[in-house]
CSV table of C-alpha atoms in Angstrom, one decimal:
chain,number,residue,atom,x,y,z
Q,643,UNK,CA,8.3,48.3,47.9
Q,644,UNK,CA,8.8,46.2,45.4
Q,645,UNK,CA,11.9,43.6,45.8
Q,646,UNK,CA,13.5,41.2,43.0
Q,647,UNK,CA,15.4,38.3,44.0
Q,648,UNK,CA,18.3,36.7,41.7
Q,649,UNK,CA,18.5,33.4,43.0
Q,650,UNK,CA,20.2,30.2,42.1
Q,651,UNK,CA,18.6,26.6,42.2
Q,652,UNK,CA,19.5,26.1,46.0
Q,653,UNK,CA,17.8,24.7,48.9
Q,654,UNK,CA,18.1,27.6,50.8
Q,655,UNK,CA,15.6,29.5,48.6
Q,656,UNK,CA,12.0,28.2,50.2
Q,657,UNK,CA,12.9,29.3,53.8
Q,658,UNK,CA,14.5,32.3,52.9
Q,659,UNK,CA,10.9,33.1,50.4
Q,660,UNK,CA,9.0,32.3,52.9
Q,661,UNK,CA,10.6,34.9,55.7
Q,662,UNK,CA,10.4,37.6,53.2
Q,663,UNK,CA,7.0,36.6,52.2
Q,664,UNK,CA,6.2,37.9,55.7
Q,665,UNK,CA,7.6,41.0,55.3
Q,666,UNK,CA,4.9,43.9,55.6
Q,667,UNK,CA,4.3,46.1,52.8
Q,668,UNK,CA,6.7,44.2,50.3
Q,669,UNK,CA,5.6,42.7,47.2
Q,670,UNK,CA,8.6,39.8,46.0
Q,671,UNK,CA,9.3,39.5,42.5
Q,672,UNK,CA,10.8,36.0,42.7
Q,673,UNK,CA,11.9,35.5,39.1
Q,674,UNK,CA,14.0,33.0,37.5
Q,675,UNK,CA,16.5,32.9,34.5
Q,676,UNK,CA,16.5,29.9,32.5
Q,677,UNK,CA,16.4,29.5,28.6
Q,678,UNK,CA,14.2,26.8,29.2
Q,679,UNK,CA,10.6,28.0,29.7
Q,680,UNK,CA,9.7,24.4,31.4
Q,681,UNK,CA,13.4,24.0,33.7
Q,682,UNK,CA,12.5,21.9,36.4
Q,683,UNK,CA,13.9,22.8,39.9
Q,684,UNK,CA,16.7,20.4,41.9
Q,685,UNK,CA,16.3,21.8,44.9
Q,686,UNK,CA,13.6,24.6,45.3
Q,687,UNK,CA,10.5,23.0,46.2
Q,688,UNK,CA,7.9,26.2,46.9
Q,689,UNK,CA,8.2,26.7,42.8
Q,690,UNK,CA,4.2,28.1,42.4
Q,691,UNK,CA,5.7,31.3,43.2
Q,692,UNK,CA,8.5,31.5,40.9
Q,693,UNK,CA,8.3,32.5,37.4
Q,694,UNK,CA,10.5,31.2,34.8
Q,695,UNK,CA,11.7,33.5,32.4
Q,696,UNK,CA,13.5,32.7,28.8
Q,697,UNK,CA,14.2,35.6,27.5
Q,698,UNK,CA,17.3,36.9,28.6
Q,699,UNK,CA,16.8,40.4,27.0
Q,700,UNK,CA,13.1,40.3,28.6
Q,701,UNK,CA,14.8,39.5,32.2
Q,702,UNK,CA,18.1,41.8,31.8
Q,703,UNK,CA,14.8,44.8,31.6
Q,704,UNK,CA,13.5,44.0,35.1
Q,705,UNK,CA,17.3,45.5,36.4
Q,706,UNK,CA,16.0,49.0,35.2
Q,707,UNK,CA,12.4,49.0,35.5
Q,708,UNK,CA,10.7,51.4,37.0
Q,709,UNK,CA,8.3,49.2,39.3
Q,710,UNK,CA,11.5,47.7,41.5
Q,711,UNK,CA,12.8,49.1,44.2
Q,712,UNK,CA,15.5,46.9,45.7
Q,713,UNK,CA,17.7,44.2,43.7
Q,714,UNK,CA,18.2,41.1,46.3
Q,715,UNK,CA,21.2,39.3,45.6
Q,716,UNK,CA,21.1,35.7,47.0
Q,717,UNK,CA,25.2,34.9,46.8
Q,718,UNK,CA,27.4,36.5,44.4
Q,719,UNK,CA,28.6,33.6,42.1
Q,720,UNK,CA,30.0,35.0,39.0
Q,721,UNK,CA,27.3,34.0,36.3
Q,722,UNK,CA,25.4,37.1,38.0
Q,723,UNK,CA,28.0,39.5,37.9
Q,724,UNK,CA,26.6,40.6,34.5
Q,725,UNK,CA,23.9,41.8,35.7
Q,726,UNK,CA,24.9,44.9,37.4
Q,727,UNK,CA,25.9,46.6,33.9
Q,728,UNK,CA,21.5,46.9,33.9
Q,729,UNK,CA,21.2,47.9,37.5
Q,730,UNK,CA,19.9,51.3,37.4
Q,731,UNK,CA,21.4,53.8,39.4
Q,732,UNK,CA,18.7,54.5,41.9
Q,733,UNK,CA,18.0,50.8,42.8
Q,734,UNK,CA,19.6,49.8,46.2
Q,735,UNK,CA,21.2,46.5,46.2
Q,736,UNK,CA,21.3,44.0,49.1
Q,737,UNK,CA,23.6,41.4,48.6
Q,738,UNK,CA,23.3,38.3,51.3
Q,739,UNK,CA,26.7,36.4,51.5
Q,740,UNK,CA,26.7,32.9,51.7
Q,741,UNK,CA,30.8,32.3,52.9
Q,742,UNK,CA,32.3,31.3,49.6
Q,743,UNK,CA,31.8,34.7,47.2
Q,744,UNK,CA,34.7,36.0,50.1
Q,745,UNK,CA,36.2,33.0,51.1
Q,746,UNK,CA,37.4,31.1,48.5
Q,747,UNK,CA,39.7,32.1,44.9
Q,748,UNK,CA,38.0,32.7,42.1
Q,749,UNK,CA,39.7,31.8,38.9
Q,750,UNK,CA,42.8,34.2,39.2
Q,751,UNK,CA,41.7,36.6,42.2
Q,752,UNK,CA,42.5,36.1,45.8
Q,753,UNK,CA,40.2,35.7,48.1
Q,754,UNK,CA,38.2,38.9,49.8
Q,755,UNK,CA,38.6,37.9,53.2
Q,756,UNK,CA,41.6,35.9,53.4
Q,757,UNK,CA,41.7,32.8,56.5
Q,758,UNK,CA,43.9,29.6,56.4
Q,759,UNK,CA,41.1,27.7,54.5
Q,760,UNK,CA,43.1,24.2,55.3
Q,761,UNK,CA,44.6,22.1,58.1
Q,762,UNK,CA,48.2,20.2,57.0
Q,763,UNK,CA,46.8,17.1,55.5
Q,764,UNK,CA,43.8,18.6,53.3
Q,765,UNK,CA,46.0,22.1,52.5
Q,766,UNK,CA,48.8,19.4,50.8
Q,767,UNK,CA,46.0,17.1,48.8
Q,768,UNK,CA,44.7,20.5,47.7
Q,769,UNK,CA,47.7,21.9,46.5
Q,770,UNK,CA,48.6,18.9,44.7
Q,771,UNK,CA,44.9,18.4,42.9
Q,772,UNK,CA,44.9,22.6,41.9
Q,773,UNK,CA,48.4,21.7,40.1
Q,774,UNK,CA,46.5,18.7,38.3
Q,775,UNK,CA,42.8,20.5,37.7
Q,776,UNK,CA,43.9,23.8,36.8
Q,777,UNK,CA,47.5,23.2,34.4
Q,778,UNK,CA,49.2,25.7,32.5
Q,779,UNK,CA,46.2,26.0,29.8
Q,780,UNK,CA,43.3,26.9,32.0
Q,781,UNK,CA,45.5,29.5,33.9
Q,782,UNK,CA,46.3,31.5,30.3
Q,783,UNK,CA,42.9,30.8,29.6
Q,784,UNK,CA,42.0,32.6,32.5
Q,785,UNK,CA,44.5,35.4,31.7
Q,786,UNK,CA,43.4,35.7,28.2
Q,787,UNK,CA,39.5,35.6,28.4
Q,788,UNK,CA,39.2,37.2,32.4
Q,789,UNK,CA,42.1,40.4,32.5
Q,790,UNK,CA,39.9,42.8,34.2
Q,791,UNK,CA,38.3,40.2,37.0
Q,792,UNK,CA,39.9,42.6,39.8
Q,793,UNK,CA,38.9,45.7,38.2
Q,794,UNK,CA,34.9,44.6,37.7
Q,795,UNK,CA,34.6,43.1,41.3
Q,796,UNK,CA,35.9,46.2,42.7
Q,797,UNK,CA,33.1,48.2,40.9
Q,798,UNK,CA,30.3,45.1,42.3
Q,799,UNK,CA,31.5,45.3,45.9
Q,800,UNK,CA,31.7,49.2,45.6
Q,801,UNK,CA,28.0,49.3,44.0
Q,802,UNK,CA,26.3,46.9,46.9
Q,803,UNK,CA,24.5,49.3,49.1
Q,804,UNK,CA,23.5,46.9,52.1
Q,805,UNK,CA,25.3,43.7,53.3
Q,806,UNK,CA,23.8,40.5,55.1
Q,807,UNK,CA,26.5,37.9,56.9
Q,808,UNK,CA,25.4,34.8,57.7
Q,809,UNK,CA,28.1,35.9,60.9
Q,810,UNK,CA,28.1,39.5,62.2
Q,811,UNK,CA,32.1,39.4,62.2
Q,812,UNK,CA,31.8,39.1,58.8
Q,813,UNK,CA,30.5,42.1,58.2
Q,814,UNK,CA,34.0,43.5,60.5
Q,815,UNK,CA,35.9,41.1,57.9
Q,816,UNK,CA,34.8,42.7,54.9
Q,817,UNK,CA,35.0,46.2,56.6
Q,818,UNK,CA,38.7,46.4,56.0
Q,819,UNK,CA,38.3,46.5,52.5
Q,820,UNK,CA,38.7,49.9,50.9
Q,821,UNK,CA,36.5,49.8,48.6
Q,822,UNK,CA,33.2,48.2,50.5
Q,823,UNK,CA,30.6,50.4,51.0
Q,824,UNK,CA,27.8,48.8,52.3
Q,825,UNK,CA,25.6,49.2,55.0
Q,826,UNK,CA,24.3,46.5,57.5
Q,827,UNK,CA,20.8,44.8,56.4
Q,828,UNK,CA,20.0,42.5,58.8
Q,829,UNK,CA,23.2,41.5,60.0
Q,830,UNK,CA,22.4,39.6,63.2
Q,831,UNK,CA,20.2,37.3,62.3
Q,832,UNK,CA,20.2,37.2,58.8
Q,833,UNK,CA,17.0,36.0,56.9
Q,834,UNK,CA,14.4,33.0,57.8
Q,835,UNK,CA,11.9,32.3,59.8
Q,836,UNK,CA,13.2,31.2,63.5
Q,837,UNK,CA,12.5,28.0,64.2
Q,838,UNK,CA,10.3,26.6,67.4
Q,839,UNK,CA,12.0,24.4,69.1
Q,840,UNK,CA,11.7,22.5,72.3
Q,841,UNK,CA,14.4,22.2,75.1
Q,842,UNK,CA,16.2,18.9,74.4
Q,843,UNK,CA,19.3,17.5,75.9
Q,844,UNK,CA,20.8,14.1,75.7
Q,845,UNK,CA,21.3,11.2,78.5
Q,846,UNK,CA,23.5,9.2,76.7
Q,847,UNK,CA,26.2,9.2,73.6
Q,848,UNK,CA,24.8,7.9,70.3
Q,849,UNK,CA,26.0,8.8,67.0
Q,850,UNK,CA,28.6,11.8,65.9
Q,851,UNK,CA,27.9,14.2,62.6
Q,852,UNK,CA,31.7,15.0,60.6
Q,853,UNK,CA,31.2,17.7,58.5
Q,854,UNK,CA,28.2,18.6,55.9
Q,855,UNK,CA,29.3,18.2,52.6
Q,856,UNK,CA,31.8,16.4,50.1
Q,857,UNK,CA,34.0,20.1,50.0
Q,858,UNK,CA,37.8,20.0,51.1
Q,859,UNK,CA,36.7,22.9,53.4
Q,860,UNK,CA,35.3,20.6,56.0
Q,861,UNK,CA,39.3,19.3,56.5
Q,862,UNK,CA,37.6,15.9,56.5
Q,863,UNK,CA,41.3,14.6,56.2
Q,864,UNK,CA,42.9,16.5,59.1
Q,865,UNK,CA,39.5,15.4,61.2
Q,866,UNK,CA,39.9,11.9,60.2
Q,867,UNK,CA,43.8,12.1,61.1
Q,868,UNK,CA,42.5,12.8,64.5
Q,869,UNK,CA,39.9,10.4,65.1
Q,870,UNK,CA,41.2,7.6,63.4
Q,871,UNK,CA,42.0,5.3,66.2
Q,872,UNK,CA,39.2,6.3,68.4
Q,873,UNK,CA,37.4,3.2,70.0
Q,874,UNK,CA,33.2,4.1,70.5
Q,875,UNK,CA,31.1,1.6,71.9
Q,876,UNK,CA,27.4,1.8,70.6
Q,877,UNK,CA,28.0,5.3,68.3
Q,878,UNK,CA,28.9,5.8,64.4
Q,879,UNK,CA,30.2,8.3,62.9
Q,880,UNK,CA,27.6,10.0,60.4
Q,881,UNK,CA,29.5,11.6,57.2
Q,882,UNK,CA,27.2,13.6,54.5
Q,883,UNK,CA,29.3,13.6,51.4
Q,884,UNK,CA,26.1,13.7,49.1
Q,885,UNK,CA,26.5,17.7,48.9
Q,886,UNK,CA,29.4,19.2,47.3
Q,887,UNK,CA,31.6,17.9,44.4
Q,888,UNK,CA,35.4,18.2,45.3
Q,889,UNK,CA,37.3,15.1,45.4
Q,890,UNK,CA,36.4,15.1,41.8
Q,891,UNK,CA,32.9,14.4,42.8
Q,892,UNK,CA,34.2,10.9,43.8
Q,893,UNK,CA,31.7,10.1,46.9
Q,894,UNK,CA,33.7,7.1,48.2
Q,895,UNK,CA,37.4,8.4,48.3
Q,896,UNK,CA,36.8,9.7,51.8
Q,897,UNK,CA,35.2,6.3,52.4
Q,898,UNK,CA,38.6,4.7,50.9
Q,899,UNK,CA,41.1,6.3,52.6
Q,900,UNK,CA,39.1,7.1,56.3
Q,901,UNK,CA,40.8,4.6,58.2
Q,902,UNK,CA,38.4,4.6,61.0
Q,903,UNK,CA,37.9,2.3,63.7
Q,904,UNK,CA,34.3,3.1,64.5
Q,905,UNK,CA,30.9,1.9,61.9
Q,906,UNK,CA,30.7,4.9,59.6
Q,907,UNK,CA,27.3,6.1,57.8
Q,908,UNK,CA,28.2,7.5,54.2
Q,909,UNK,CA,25.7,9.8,53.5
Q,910,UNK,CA,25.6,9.9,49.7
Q,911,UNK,CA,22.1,10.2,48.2
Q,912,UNK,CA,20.9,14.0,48.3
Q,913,UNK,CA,17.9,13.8,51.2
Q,914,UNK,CA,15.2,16.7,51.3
Q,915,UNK,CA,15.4,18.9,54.3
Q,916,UNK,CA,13.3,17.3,56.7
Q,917,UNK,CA,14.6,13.8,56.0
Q,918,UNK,CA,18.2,15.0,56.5
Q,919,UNK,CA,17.4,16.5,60.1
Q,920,UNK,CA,15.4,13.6,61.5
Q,921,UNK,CA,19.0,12.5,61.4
Q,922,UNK,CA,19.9,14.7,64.0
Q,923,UNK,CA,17.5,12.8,66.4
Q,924,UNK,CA,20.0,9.9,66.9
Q,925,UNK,CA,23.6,12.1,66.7
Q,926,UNK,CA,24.4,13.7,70.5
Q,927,UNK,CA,28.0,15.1,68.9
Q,928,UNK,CA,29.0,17.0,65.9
Q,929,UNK,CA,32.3,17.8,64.7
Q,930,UNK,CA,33.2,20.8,61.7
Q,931,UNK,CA,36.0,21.3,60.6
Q,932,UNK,CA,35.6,24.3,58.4
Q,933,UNK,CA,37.6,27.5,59.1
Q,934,UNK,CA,35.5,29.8,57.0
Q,935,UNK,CA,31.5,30.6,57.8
Q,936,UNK,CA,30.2,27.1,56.4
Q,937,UNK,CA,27.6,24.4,57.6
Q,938,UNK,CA,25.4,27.1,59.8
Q,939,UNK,CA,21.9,25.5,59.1
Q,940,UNK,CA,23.5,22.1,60.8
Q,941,UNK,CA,25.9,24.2,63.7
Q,942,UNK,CA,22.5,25.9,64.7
Q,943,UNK,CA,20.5,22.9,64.4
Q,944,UNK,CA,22.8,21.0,66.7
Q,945,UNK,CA,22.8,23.9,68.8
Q,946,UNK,CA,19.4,24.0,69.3
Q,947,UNK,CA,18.9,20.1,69.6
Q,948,UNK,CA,21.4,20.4,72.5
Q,949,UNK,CA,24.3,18.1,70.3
Q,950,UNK,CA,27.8,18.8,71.8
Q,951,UNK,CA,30.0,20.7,69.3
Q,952,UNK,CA,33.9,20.5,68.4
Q,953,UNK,CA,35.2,23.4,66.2
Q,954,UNK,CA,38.8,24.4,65.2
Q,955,UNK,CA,40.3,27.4,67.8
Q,956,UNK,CA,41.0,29.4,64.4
Q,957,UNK,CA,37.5,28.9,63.1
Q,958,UNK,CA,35.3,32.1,62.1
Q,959,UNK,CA,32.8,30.3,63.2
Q,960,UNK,CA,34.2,29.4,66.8
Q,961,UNK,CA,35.0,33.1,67.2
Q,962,UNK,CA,31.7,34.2,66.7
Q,963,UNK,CA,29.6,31.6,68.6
Q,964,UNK,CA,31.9,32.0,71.4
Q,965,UNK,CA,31.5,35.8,71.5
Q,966,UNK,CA,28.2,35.2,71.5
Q,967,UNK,CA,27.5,33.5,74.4
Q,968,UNK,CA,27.7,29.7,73.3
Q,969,UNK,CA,28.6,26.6,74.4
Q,970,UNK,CA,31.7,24.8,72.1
Q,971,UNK,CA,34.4,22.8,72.0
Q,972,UNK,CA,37.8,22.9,70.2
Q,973,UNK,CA,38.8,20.0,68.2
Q,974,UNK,CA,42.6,21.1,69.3
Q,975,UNK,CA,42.4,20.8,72.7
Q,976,UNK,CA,38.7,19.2,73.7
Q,977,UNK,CA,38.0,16.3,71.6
Q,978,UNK,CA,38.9,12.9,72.3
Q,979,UNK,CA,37.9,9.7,72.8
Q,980,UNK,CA,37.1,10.0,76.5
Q,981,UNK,CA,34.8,13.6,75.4
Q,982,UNK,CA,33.3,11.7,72.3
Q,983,UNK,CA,31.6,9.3,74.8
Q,984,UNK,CA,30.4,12.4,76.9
Q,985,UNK,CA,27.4,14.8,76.1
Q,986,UNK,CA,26.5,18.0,76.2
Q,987,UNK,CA,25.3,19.0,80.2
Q,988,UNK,CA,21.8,19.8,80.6
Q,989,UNK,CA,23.1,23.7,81.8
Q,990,UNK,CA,25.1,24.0,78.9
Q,991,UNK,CA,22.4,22.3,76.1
Q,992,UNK,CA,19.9,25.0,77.3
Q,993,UNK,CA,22.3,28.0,77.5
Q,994,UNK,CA,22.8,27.2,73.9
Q,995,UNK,CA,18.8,27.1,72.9
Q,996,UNK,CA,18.8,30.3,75.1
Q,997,UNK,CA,21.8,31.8,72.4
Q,998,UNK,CA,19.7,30.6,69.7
Q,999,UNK,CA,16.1,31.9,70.3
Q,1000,UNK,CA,18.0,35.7,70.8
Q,1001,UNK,CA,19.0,35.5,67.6
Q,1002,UNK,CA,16.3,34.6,65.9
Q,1003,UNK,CA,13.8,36.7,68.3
Q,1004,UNK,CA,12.0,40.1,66.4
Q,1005,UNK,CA,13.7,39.0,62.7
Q,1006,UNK,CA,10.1,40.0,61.0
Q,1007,UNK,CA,10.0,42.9,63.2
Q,1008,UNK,CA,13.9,44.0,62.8
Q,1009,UNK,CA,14.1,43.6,58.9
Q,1010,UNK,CA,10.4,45.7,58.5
Q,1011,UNK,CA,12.5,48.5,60.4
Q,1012,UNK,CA,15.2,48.4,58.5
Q,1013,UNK,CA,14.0,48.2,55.3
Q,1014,UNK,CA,11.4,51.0,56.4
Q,1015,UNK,CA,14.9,53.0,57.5
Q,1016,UNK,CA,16.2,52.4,54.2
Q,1017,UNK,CA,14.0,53.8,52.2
Q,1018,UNK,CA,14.2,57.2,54.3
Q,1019,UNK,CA,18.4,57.6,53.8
């Protein structure tokens, strides 16, 4: 079977490649859209097996052709929407969610799955900066030039055959939609190679991980609020702000107005992937503020690397990793100064490897079944 992947310039695209360049009996079309024939990638490193094509007319053909069986969707931004009006009618689509296609608004449409996105302090800097970016022009703009937005993503969600979640529950989420159609694809595990890694657990406290990214969704404000006053001996607090571009794209501002009492790393060059988690060898505690799915390639790293965890009660995320089986703390209730200096017990650091190795356990073995199952519906 024959698969094409619409893709974006992302780092998640070589390990994602490389799980379903594993895949038995599949032959990936990996096939990129860019007016310029010579674009060179930002993030994707594995480019020899890409091909760049110019011609959007020549590309728009590949929807319809004949020799494709299955349209993979890598996230659902909106510059693909267009797409689907080429799809033909016998192709099944697979559409793997990355969080913020259901998450977050989109111009003039609510979200699809609708959580409190925001703690007090970063929901009011939010609500004043929307009133500053967006302004009375862009908002008739958006009226004017996007009317129908509702009416075409109703007939995208309604056209996806199969759904992947980065979270199972997300799948239950987008379930009470009326209009959502799709079938599970892979929807515990999700696609990648699982990764090999040793038991590790920590002696003593070194340095804590806030957040992964310059995006208000990590409640960096709220989390700072919390912290601010905290006195560590011998840890810093480790901030990535070098993904992402709220806060205007302004790097420092969280560096401005953090009022922390503990030596802070700002994070703000973009590091490739194995440079950013030899990081993770020096933190022992992590804390995320995000209540939507967000920053799952660093929760399950620090799970695996035995890192002690704080996430918000109301988090999907806390939900999930509690129901299955892990080992986390709130930041309501568990973090504080006394916990910061505390790490993560040997029992509980391996019962949270254990977690992690079930998920990722048979994922060749599960998505050759499925796809195998699909093509016999």
């Amino acid at each position: 079977m024959r698969i094409l992947h619409v893709f974006p310039d992302e780092k998640f695209f070589d390990y994602v490649s490389d799980f379903f360049d594993e895949l038995n009996n599949v032959e990936n079309l990996y096939i990129y859209y860019n007016r310029e024939q010579n674009y060179t990638f930002k993030y994707i490193k594995n480019t020899s097996k890409i091909k760049i094509e110019s011609s959007y007319k020549e590309y728009v053909k590949l929807f319809s052709s004949s020799n494709i069986d299955i349209i993979y969707f890598h996230s659902l931004p909106l510059n693909v929407w267009k797409f689907f009006r080429y799809i033909d009618k016998n192709k099944k689509i697979i559409w793997w969610c990355w969080g913020f296609e259901i998450y977050q608004k989109c111009r003039l449409m609510k979200p699809l799955v609708q959580v409190d996105l925001y703690k007090p302090l970063t929901l009011e800097y939010v609500r004043q900066n929307e009133i500053k970016s967006i302004g009375l022009l862009r908002f008739l703009y958006w009226l004017l030039m996007y009317p129908y937005d509702y009416i075409i993503r109703k007939k995208i969600i309604s056209r996806i055959d199969y759904f992947t979640p980065v979270l199972p529950i997300e799948y239950q989420l987008m379930k009470k939609i009326s209009y959502f159609r799709a079938k599970p694809f892979m929807l515990n595990s999700g696609p990648g190679l699982a990764s090999k890694v040793d038991f590790k657990f920590h002696l003593i406290p070194q340095n804590i991980l806030i957040g992964n990214s310059l995006s208000y969704t990590n409640n960096h404000l709220d989390v700072f609020s919390k912290i601010h006053s905290y006195r560590l001996c011998n840890q810093k607090y480790v901030v990535p702000v070098n993904y992402g571009t709220d806060f205007n794209g302004n790097k420092m501002f969280l560096k401005d107005i953090a009022n922390l009492h503990t030596d802070v790393v700002w994070l703000t060059d973009f590091m490739p992937f194995e440079q950013y988690f030899q990081l993770f060898e020096t933190i022992t505690h992590a804390i995320f503020g995000h209540i939507r799915q967000q920053a799952m390639g660093n929760i399950f790293a620090c799970l695996e690397k035995g890192i002690k965890i704080y996430l918000y009660k109301d988090s999907v995320i806390y939900r999930q990793l509690v129901e299955l089986g892990f080992i986390v703390f709130s930041i309501d209730n568990d973090l504080s100064e006394i916990s910061l200096q505390k790490v993560l017990s040997k029992e509980d650091a391996y019962t949270n490897l254990t977690c992690c190795r079930k998920i990722g356990i048979h994922k060749i073995e599960n998505a050759n079944q499925e796809l195998n199952t699909m093509f016999k519906q």
